PDB file of C-alpha atoms in Angstrom:
ATOM      1  CA  MET A  21      45.937  63.926  76.889  1.00 83.00           C
ATOM      2  CA  LEU A  22      49.276  62.150  77.149  1.00 93.00           C
ATOM      3  CA  ARG A  23      52.317  63.173  79.162  1.00 95.00           C
ATOM      4  CA  VAL A  24      55.335  62.008  77.173  1.00 96.00           C
ATOM      5  CA  LEU A  25      59.062  61.527  77.713  1.00 96.00           C
ATOM      6  CA  ALA A  26      61.206  61.109  74.576  1.00 97.00           C
ATOM      7  CA  VAL A  27      64.685  59.596  74.943  1.00 96.00           C
ATOM      8  CA  ASP A  28      67.409  59.809  72.273  1.00 95.00           C
ATOM      9  CA  ASP A  29      71.134  60.505  72.632  1.00 93.00           C
ATOM     10  CA  GLU A  30      71.229  62.296  69.269  1.00 94.00           C
ATOM     11  CA  GLU A  31      69.987  65.816  69.943  1.00 94.00           C
ATOM     12  CA  PRO A  32      68.804  66.610  66.370  1.00 95.00           C
ATOM     13  CA  ALA A  33      66.747  63.401  66.317  1.00 95.00           C
ATOM     14  CA  LEU A  34      65.383  64.154  69.787  1.00 96.00           C
ATOM     15  CA  GLY A  35      64.461  67.687  68.770  1.00 96.00           C
ATOM     16  CA  GLU A  36      62.591  66.484  65.686  1.00 96.00           C
ATOM     17  CA  LEU A  37      60.739  63.836  67.693  1.00 97.00           C
ATOM     18  CA  LEU A  38      59.724  66.358  70.346  1.00 97.00           C
ATOM     19  CA  TYR A  39      58.529  68.782  67.669  1.00 97.00           C
ATOM     20  CA  LEU A  40      56.283  66.129  66.133  1.00 97.00           C
ATOM     21  CA  LEU A  41      54.976  64.969  69.500  1.00 97.00           C
ATOM     22  CA  ARG A  42      54.160  68.499  70.651  1.00 96.00           C
ATOM     23  CA  SER A  43      52.292  69.060  67.394  1.00 95.00           C
ATOM     24  CA  ASP A  44      49.915  66.181  68.187  1.00 95.00           C
ATOM     25  CA  PRO A  45      46.742  67.441  69.924  1.00 93.00           C
ATOM     26  CA  ARG A  46      46.583  64.267  72.013  1.00 93.00           C
ATOM     27  CA  VAL A  47      49.922  65.074  73.679  1.00 95.00           C
ATOM     28  CA  ARG A  48      49.587  67.363  76.686  1.00 93.00           C
ATOM     29  CA  SER A  49      53.324  67.661  77.347  1.00 95.00           C
ATOM     30  CA  ALA A  50      56.509  66.224  75.821  1.00 96.00           C
ATOM     31  CA  GLU A  51      59.908  66.443  77.514  1.00 96.00           C
ATOM     32  CA  GLY A  52      63.238  65.064  76.347  1.00 96.00           C
ATOM     33  CA  ALA A  53      66.173  63.145  77.815  1.00 95.00           C
ATOM     34  CA  THR A  54      69.492  62.524  76.066  1.00 94.00           C
ATOM     35  CA  ASP A  55      70.518  59.337  77.873  1.00 92.00           C
ATOM     36  CA  ALA A  56      69.019  56.375  79.704  1.00 91.00           C
ATOM     37  CA  THR A  57      70.264  57.462  83.121  1.00 92.00           C
ATOM     38  CA  GLU A  58      68.482  60.798  82.897  1.00 93.00           C
ATOM     39  CA  ALA A  59      65.383  59.057  81.565  1.00 93.00           C
ATOM     40  CA  LEU A  60      65.309  56.565  84.445  1.00 93.00           C
ATOM     41  CA  ARG A  61      65.712  59.384  86.966  1.00 92.00           C
ATOM     42  CA  ARG A  62      62.715  61.216  85.490  1.00 93.00           C
ATOM     43  CA  ILE A  63      60.642  58.047  85.248  1.00 92.00           C
ATOM     44  CA  GLY A  64      61.502  57.229  88.868  1.00 89.00           C
ATOM     45  CA  ARG A  65      60.178  60.626  89.973  1.00 89.00           C
ATOM     46  CA  ALA A  66      57.047  60.040  87.899  1.00 89.00           C
ATOM     47  CA  LEU A  67      56.385  56.651  89.477  1.00 85.00           C
ATOM     48  CA  ASP A  68      56.945  58.054  92.952  1.00 83.00           C
ATOM     49  CA  ALA A  69      54.520  60.914  92.216  1.00 78.00           C
ATOM     50  CA  GLY A  70      51.797  58.584  90.961  1.00 78.00           C
ATOM     51  CA  PRO A  71      49.540  58.993  87.910  1.00 76.00           C
ATOM     52  CA  ASP A  72      48.116  62.300  89.144  1.00 77.00           C
ATOM     53  CA  GLY A  73      51.416  63.877  90.167  1.00 82.00           C
ATOM     54  CA  ASP A  74      53.060  66.842  88.462  1.00 82.00           C
ATOM     55  CA  ASP A  75      55.936  64.649  87.210  1.00 86.00           C
ATOM     56  CA  ALA A  76      53.702  61.860  85.861  1.00 90.00           C
ATOM     57  CA  ILE A  77      54.666  60.201  82.557  1.00 94.00           C
ATOM     58  CA  ASP A  78      52.187  58.182  80.510  1.00 94.00           C
ATOM     59  CA  VAL A  79      54.368  57.149  77.567  1.00 95.00           C
ATOM     60  CA  VAL A  80      58.102  56.858  76.931  1.00 96.00           C
ATOM     61  CA  PHE A  81      59.370  57.073  73.332  1.00 97.00           C
ATOM     62  CA  LEU A  82      62.707  55.248  73.453  1.00 96.00           C
ATOM     63  CA  ASP A  83      65.620  55.055  71.066  1.00 95.00           C
ATOM     64  CA  ILE A  84      67.355  51.660  71.215  1.00 93.00           C
ATOM     65  CA  HIS A  85      71.033  52.368  70.506  1.00 91.00           C
ATOM     66  CA  MET A  86      72.325  54.839  73.073  1.00 91.00           C
ATOM     67  CA  ALA A  87      75.577  55.262  74.960  1.00 85.00           C
ATOM     68  CA  GLY A  88      75.527  53.298  78.216  1.00 85.00           C
ATOM     69  CA  LEU A  89      72.181  51.612  78.820  1.00 90.00           C
ATOM     70  CA  THR A  90      70.160  50.879  75.690  1.00 91.00           C
ATOM     71  CA  GLY A  91      66.461  51.459  75.230  1.00 92.00           C
ATOM     72  CA  LEU A  92      65.912  47.720  75.660  1.00 93.00           C
ATOM     73  CA  ASP A  93      67.735  47.868  79.003  1.00 93.00           C
ATOM     74  CA  VAL A  94      65.456  50.695  80.126  1.00 93.00           C
ATOM     75  CA  ALA A  95      62.364  48.745  79.086  1.00 92.00           C
ATOM     76  CA  LYS A  96      63.550  45.672  81.021  1.00 92.00           C
ATOM     77  CA  LEU A  97      64.006  47.768  84.145  1.00 90.00           C
ATOM     78  CA  LEU A  98      60.568  49.350  83.786  1.00 88.00           C
ATOM     79  CA  ALA A  99      58.949  45.930  83.379  1.00 84.00           C
ATOM     80  CA  GLY A 100      59.641  45.312  87.067  1.00 81.00           C
ATOM     81  CA  PHE A 101      57.302  48.107  88.181  1.00 82.00           C
ATOM     82  CA  ALA A 102      53.624  47.505  88.926  1.00 76.00           C
ATOM     83  CA  ARG A 103      52.334  50.307  86.651  1.00 81.00           C
ATOM     84  CA  PRO A 104      55.125  51.429  84.318  1.00 87.00           C
ATOM     85  CA  PRO A 105      54.515  53.947  81.526  1.00 91.00           C
ATOM     86  CA  ALA A 106      53.683  52.646  78.058  1.00 92.00           C
ATOM     87  CA  ILE A 107      56.725  52.235  75.805  1.00 94.00           C
ATOM     88  CA  VAL A 108      57.137  53.044  72.123  1.00 95.00           C
ATOM     89  CA  PHE A 109      60.507  52.283  70.535  1.00 95.00           C
ATOM     90  CA  VAL A 110      61.799  54.747  67.929  1.00 95.00           C
ATOM     91  CA  THR A 111      64.863  53.376  66.163  1.00 92.00           C
ATOM     92  CA  ALA A 112      66.745  53.152  62.888  1.00 92.00           C
ATOM     93  CA  HIS A 113      67.176  49.387  63.317  1.00 88.00           C
ATOM     94  CA  GLU A 114      64.586  46.821  62.249  1.00 86.00           C
ATOM     95  CA  GLY A 115      66.213  43.844  63.960  1.00 86.00           C
ATOM     96  CA  PHE A 116      64.999  44.411  67.526  1.00 88.00           C
ATOM     97  CA  ALA A 117      61.246  44.327  66.945  1.00 85.00           C
ATOM     98  CA  VAL A 118      60.746  40.850  68.419  1.00 83.00           C
ATOM     99  CA  GLN A 119      62.641  41.784  71.589  1.00 86.00           C
ATOM    100  CA  ALA A 120      60.703  45.034  71.792  1.00 86.00           C
ATOM    101  CA  PHE A 121      57.298  43.354  71.690  1.00 82.00           C
ATOM    102  CA  ASP A 122      58.472  40.690  74.144  1.00 83.00           C
ATOM    103  CA  LEU A 123      58.972  43.646  76.482  1.00 86.00           C
ATOM    104  CA  LYS A 124      55.315  44.647  75.917  1.00 84.00           C
ATOM    105  CA  ALA A 125      56.119  47.665  73.744  1.00 89.00           C
ATOM    106  CA  VAL A 126      53.048  49.436  72.386  1.00 89.00           C
ATOM    107  CA  ASP A 127      54.682  50.156  69.030  1.00 90.00           C
ATOM    108  CA  TYR A 128      57.961  50.080  67.088  1.00 92.00           C
ATOM    109  CA  VAL A 129      58.577  53.120  64.882  1.00 92.00           C
ATOM    110  CA  LEU A 130      61.432  53.228  62.381  1.00 93.00           C
ATOM    111  CA  LYS A 131      63.517  56.311  61.676  1.00 93.00           C
ATOM    112  CA  PRO A 132      63.293  58.602  59.817  1.00 93.00           C
ATOM    113  CA  VAL A 133      60.052  59.225  61.674  1.00 94.00           C
ATOM    114  CA  ARG A 134      57.050  60.141  59.535  1.00 94.00           C
ATOM    115  CA  ARG A 135      54.366  62.328  61.094  1.00 94.00           C
ATOM    116  CA  GLU A 136      51.573  59.918  60.102  1.00 94.00           C
ATOM    117  CA  ARG A 137      53.411  56.908  61.524  1.00 93.00           C
ATOM    118  CA  LEU A 138      54.142  58.682  64.786  1.00 95.00           C
ATOM    119  CA  ALA A 139      50.493  59.721  65.040  1.00 94.00           C
ATOM    120  CA  GLU A 140      49.537  56.040  64.819  1.00 92.00           C
ATOM    121  CA  ALA A 141      51.972  55.227  67.642  1.00 92.00           C
ATOM    122  CA  VAL A 142      50.492  58.029  69.780  1.00 94.00           C
ATOM    123  CA  ARG A 143      47.004  56.647  69.160  1.00 91.00           C
ATOM    124  CA  ARG A 144      48.045  53.129  70.185  1.00 87.00           C
ATOM    125  CA  ALA A 145      49.785  54.436  73.282  1.00 89.00           C
ATOM    126  CA  GLY A 146      46.719  56.470  74.167  1.00 88.00           C
ATOM    127  CA  ASP A 147      44.500  53.404  73.889  1.00 83.00           C
ATOM    128  CA  GLN A 148      46.753  51.454  76.244  1.00 80.00           C
ATOM    129  CA  VAL A 149      46.942  54.281  78.764  1.00 82.00           C
ATOM    130  CA  LEU A 150      43.168  54.702  78.623  1.00 75.00           C
ATOM    131  CA  ALA A 151      42.634  51.001  79.297  1.00 69.00           C
ATOM    132  CA  ALA A 152      45.148  51.018  82.155  1.00 68.00           C
ATOM    133  CA  HIS A 153      43.812  54.132  83.901  1.00 61.00           C
ATOM    134  CA  ALA A 154      40.100  54.002  83.150  1.00 53.00           C
ATOM    135  CA  PRO A 155      37.702  53.719  86.111  1.00 49.00           C
ATOM    136  CA  PRO A 156      37.263  50.171  87.447  1.00 45.00           C
ATOM    137  CA  SER A 157      33.737  49.887  86.035  1.00 42.00           C
ATOM    138  CA  THR A 158      35.153  50.356  82.527  1.00 41.00           C
ATOM    139  CA  THR A 159      38.271  48.217  82.707  1.00 45.00           C
ATOM    140  CA  ALA A 160      36.512  45.451  84.650  1.00 54.00           C
ATOM    141  CA  ASP A 161      33.502  45.084  82.354  1.00 81.00           C
ATOM    142  CA  GLN A 162      34.744  46.173  78.933  1.00 86.00           C
ATOM    143  CA  ILE A 163      37.774  46.046  76.669  1.00 88.00           C
ATOM    144  CA  PRO A 164      38.739  48.784  74.169  1.00 86.00           C
ATOM    145  CA  VAL A 165      38.903  47.727  70.510  1.00 86.00           C
ATOM    146  CA  GLU A 166      39.692  49.681  67.350  1.00 78.00           C
ATOM    147  CA  LEU A 167      37.244  49.903  64.461  1.00 73.00           C
ATOM    148  CA  GLY A 168      38.253  52.077  61.515  1.00 68.00           C
ATOM    149  CA  GLY A 169      40.226  54.490  63.649  1.00 66.00           C
ATOM    150  CA  VAL A 170      37.508  54.684  66.320  1.00 72.00           C
ATOM    151  CA  THR A 171      37.924  53.132  69.758  1.00 77.00           C
ATOM    152  CA  ARG A 172      34.839  51.457  71.183  1.00 80.00           C
ATOM    153  CA  PHE A 173      34.360  49.345  74.297  1.00 86.00           C
ATOM    154  CA  VAL A 174      33.155  45.755  73.970  1.00 89.00           C
ATOM    155  CA  PRO A 175      31.515  44.186  77.050  1.00 90.00           C
ATOM    156  CA  ILE A 176      33.553  41.198  78.185  1.00 92.00           C
ATOM    157  CA  GLY A 177      30.298  39.338  78.767  1.00 91.00           C
ATOM    158  CA  ASP A 178      29.669  39.467  74.991  1.00 94.00           C
ATOM    159  CA  ILE A 179      32.882  37.571  74.203  1.00 96.00           C
ATOM    160  CA  ALA A 180      32.416  33.847  73.557  1.00 96.00           C
ATOM    161  CA  TYR A 181      36.036  32.901  72.894  1.00 97.00           C
ATOM    162  CA  VAL A 182      39.415  34.398  72.096  1.00 97.00           C
ATOM    163  CA  GLU A 183      41.825  33.263  69.408  1.00 96.00           C
ATOM    164  CA  ALA A 184      45.588  33.852  69.518  1.00 94.00           C
ATOM    165  CA  GLN A 185      47.101  35.552  66.478  1.00 91.00           C
ATOM    166  CA  GLY A 186      50.765  36.132  67.251  1.00 85.00           C
ATOM    167  CA  ASP A 187      51.137  39.081  69.631  1.00 82.00           C
ATOM    168  CA  TYR A 188      47.461  39.874  69.039  1.00 90.00           C
ATOM    169  CA  ALA A 189      44.221  38.258  70.153  1.00 93.00           C
ATOM    170  CA  ARG A 190      40.965  38.063  68.193  1.00 94.00           C
ATOM    171  CA  LEU A 191      37.843  38.437  70.319  1.00 96.00           C
ATOM    172  CA  HIS A 192      34.832  36.531  68.975  1.00 96.00           C
ATOM    173  CA  THR A 193      31.323  37.721  69.831  1.00 94.00           C
ATOM    174  CA  ASP A 194      27.930  36.784  68.396  1.00 91.00           C
ATOM    175  CA  GLU A 195      28.087  39.841  66.124  1.00 87.00           C
ATOM    176  CA  GLY A 196      31.630  39.425  64.788  1.00 90.00           C
ATOM    177  CA  SER A 197      35.252  39.645  65.876  1.00 92.00           C
ATOM    178  CA  HIS A 198      37.735  42.287  67.008  1.00 92.00           C
ATOM    179  CA  LEU A 199      41.535  42.255  66.961  1.00 91.00           C
ATOM    180  CA  VAL A 200      43.382  43.643  70.004  1.00 90.00           C
ATOM    181  CA  ARG A 201      47.080  43.959  70.644  1.00 86.00           C
ATOM    182  CA  ILE A 202      47.110  41.863  73.817  1.00 88.00           C
ATOM    183  CA  PRO A 203      48.682  38.380  74.071  1.00 89.00           C
ATOM    184  CA  LEU A 204      46.340  35.502  74.836  1.00 90.00           C
ATOM    185  CA  SER A 205      48.317  34.684  77.993  1.00 88.00           C
ATOM    186  CA  THR A 206      47.603  38.164  79.366  1.00 88.00           C
ATOM    187  CA  LEU A 207      43.864  37.823  78.770  1.00 91.00           C
ATOM    188  CA  GLU A 208      43.931  34.357  80.342  1.00 89.00           C
ATOM    189  CA  GLU A 209      45.363  35.844  83.538  1.00 86.00           C
ATOM    190  CA  ARG A 210      43.049  38.874  83.566  1.00 86.00           C
ATOM    191  CA  TRP A 211      39.843  37.005  82.829  1.00 90.00           C
ATOM    192  CA  ALA A 212      40.291  33.798  84.824  1.00 85.00           C
ATOM    193  CA  ALA A 213      37.942  35.118  87.520  1.00 82.00           C
ATOM    194  CA  ARG A 214      35.338  35.814  84.817  1.00 86.00           C
ATOM    195  CA  GLY A 215      35.149  32.161  83.809  1.00 88.00           C
ATOM    196  CA  PHE A 216      37.495  32.179  80.817  1.00 92.00           C
ATOM    197  CA  VAL A 217      39.540  28.989  80.521  1.00 93.00           C
ATOM    198  CA  ARG A 218      42.440  28.001  78.299  1.00 93.00           C
ATOM    199  CA  ILE A 219      41.521  24.984  76.166  1.00 95.00           C
ATOM    200  CA  HIS A 220      44.405  25.121  73.693  1.00 94.00           C
ATOM    201  CA  ARG A 221      47.518  27.199  73.105  1.00 92.00           C
ATOM    202  CA  SER A 222      45.444  29.105  70.528  1.00 94.00           C
ATOM    203  CA  HIS A 223      42.096  29.474  72.322  1.00 96.00           C
ATOM    204  CA  LEU A 224      40.572  30.908  75.473  1.00 95.00           C
ATOM    205  CA  VAL A 225      36.865  30.193  75.995  1.00 96.00           C
ATOM    206  CA  ALA A 226      34.131  31.600  78.235  1.00 93.00           C
ATOM    207  CA  LEU A 227      33.029  28.547  80.202  1.00 90.00           C
ATOM    208  CA  GLY A 228      29.388  29.587  80.195  1.00 90.00           C
ATOM    209  CA  ARG A 229      29.377  29.866  76.385  1.00 93.00           C
ATOM    210  CA  ILE A 230      30.355  26.237  75.755  1.00 93.00           C
ATOM    211  CA  ASP A 231      27.329  24.474  74.245  1.00 92.00           C
ATOM    212  CA  GLU A 232      28.787  21.022  73.800  1.00 92.00           C
ATOM    213  CA  LEU A 233      31.829  18.918  74.716  1.00 92.00           C
ATOM    214  CA  ARG A 234      32.703  16.084  72.344  1.00 90.00           C
ATOM    215  CA  LEU A 235      35.054  13.108  72.744  1.00 88.00           C
ATOM    216  CA  ASP A 236      35.828  11.352  69.485  1.00 84.00           C
ATOM    217  CA  GLY A 237      38.597   8.797  69.178  1.00 80.00           C
ATOM    218  CA  GLY A 238      40.724  10.406  71.839  1.00 81.00           C
ATOM    219  CA  ALA A 239      40.248  13.912  70.448  1.00 90.00           C
ATOM    220  CA  THR A 240      38.299  16.475  72.450  1.00 93.00           C
ATOM    221  CA  THR A 241      36.437  19.443  70.964  1.00 95.00           C
ATOM    222  CA  VAL A 242      33.951  22.006  72.216  1.00 94.00           C
ATOM    223  CA  ARG A 243      31.192  23.792  70.343  1.00 94.00           C
ATOM    224  CA  VAL A 244      30.817  27.488  71.085  1.00 94.00           C
ATOM    225  CA  GLY A 245      27.915  28.797  69.048  1.00 92.00           C
ATOM    226  CA  ARG A 246      28.730  27.828  65.456  1.00 91.00           C
ATOM    227  CA  ALA A 247      32.461  27.374  66.136  1.00 94.00           C
ATOM    228  CA  GLU A 248      34.014  24.000  66.887  1.00 95.00           C
ATOM    229  CA  LEU A 249      37.305  24.335  68.762  1.00 95.00           C
ATOM    230  CA  ALA A 250      39.950  21.721  69.538  1.00 95.00           C
ATOM    231  CA  VAL A 251      40.864  21.048  73.149  1.00 94.00           C
ATOM    232  CA  SER A 252      44.481  20.058  73.714  1.00 93.00           C
ATOM    233  CA  ARG A 253      45.161  16.889  75.667  1.00 89.00           C
ATOM    234  CA  ARG A 254      46.813  18.777  78.537  1.00 87.00           C
ATOM    235  CA  HIS A 255      43.692  20.938  79.034  1.00 89.00           C
ATOM    236  CA  ALA A 256      40.986  18.318  78.413  1.00 89.00           C
ATOM    237  CA  ARG A 257      40.733  16.843  81.917  1.00 86.00           C
ATOM    238  CA  GLN A 258      40.667  20.215  83.666  1.00 86.00           C
ATOM    239  CA  LEU A 259      38.040  21.480  81.237  1.00 89.00           C
ATOM    240  CA  ARG A 260      35.751  18.515  81.896  1.00 85.00           C
ATOM    241  CA  GLU A 261      36.054  19.074  85.648  1.00 84.00           C
ATOM    242  CA  LEU A 262      35.320  22.788  85.290  1.00 83.00           C
ATOM    243  CA  LEU A 263      32.278  22.113  83.121  1.00 83.00           C
ATOM    244  CA  MET A 264      30.930  19.640  85.683  1.00 80.00           C
ATOM    245  CA  ARG A 265      31.364  22.209  88.482  1.00 74.00           C
ATOM    246  CA  HIS A 266      29.753  24.883  86.339  1.00 69.00           C
ATOM    247  CA  ALA A 267      26.774  22.615  85.611  1.00 67.00           C
ATOM    248  CA  ARG A 268      26.310  21.840  89.324  1.00 61.00           C
ATOM    249  CA  GLY A 269      26.551  25.539  90.158  1.00 57.00           C
TER     250      GLY A 269
END
């Protein structure tokens, strides 16, 4: 159940957004703010209270064009906090999507807001909040993935390698693959302690799943199951050293 703050300086638009949010059974509460300053004050109280406090906010639905600070400005400020709320942009302008996702937005919804589209944004936000606040045993050992509208948890130990696909990452297991909305660089940082290494700008590999390292005419590749993956020149030396250490261990 999500605790939501919606921010829009146009009161009719804010009222409609709040009506739709409050109609969603996954939303526990939805409050509104008509400018960025008010929104930041409420978010500040929420962060001070912590995730279990009465003022807690899980998701912020942000308009972009507002008087004073814009929604993008608010998102930049929130990025400096250790555990900021998830952000969904709701705007009439298509041209800011790249900036929005650079700021780790969960979704980018265009006005006029359709109920079905907003429901999808709520679902995505809920998945992110669940992953961020789940017990350590869940977040440490598994990753949530979406399959036909159902969220399931894939053990990280089942993942052989990860492939970058824009702002998404495709997780490859022995049984198939799963697409998640997490950049490869984020997974590289999170899973370094689990033995995942970057071998190319497009691939992250579980060290223990590498079956073979090949050097052929200056080019380096690794075989992971049935997949053969290129190793970039800048990563080749470090990978060889890591494989040697892994073999000795």
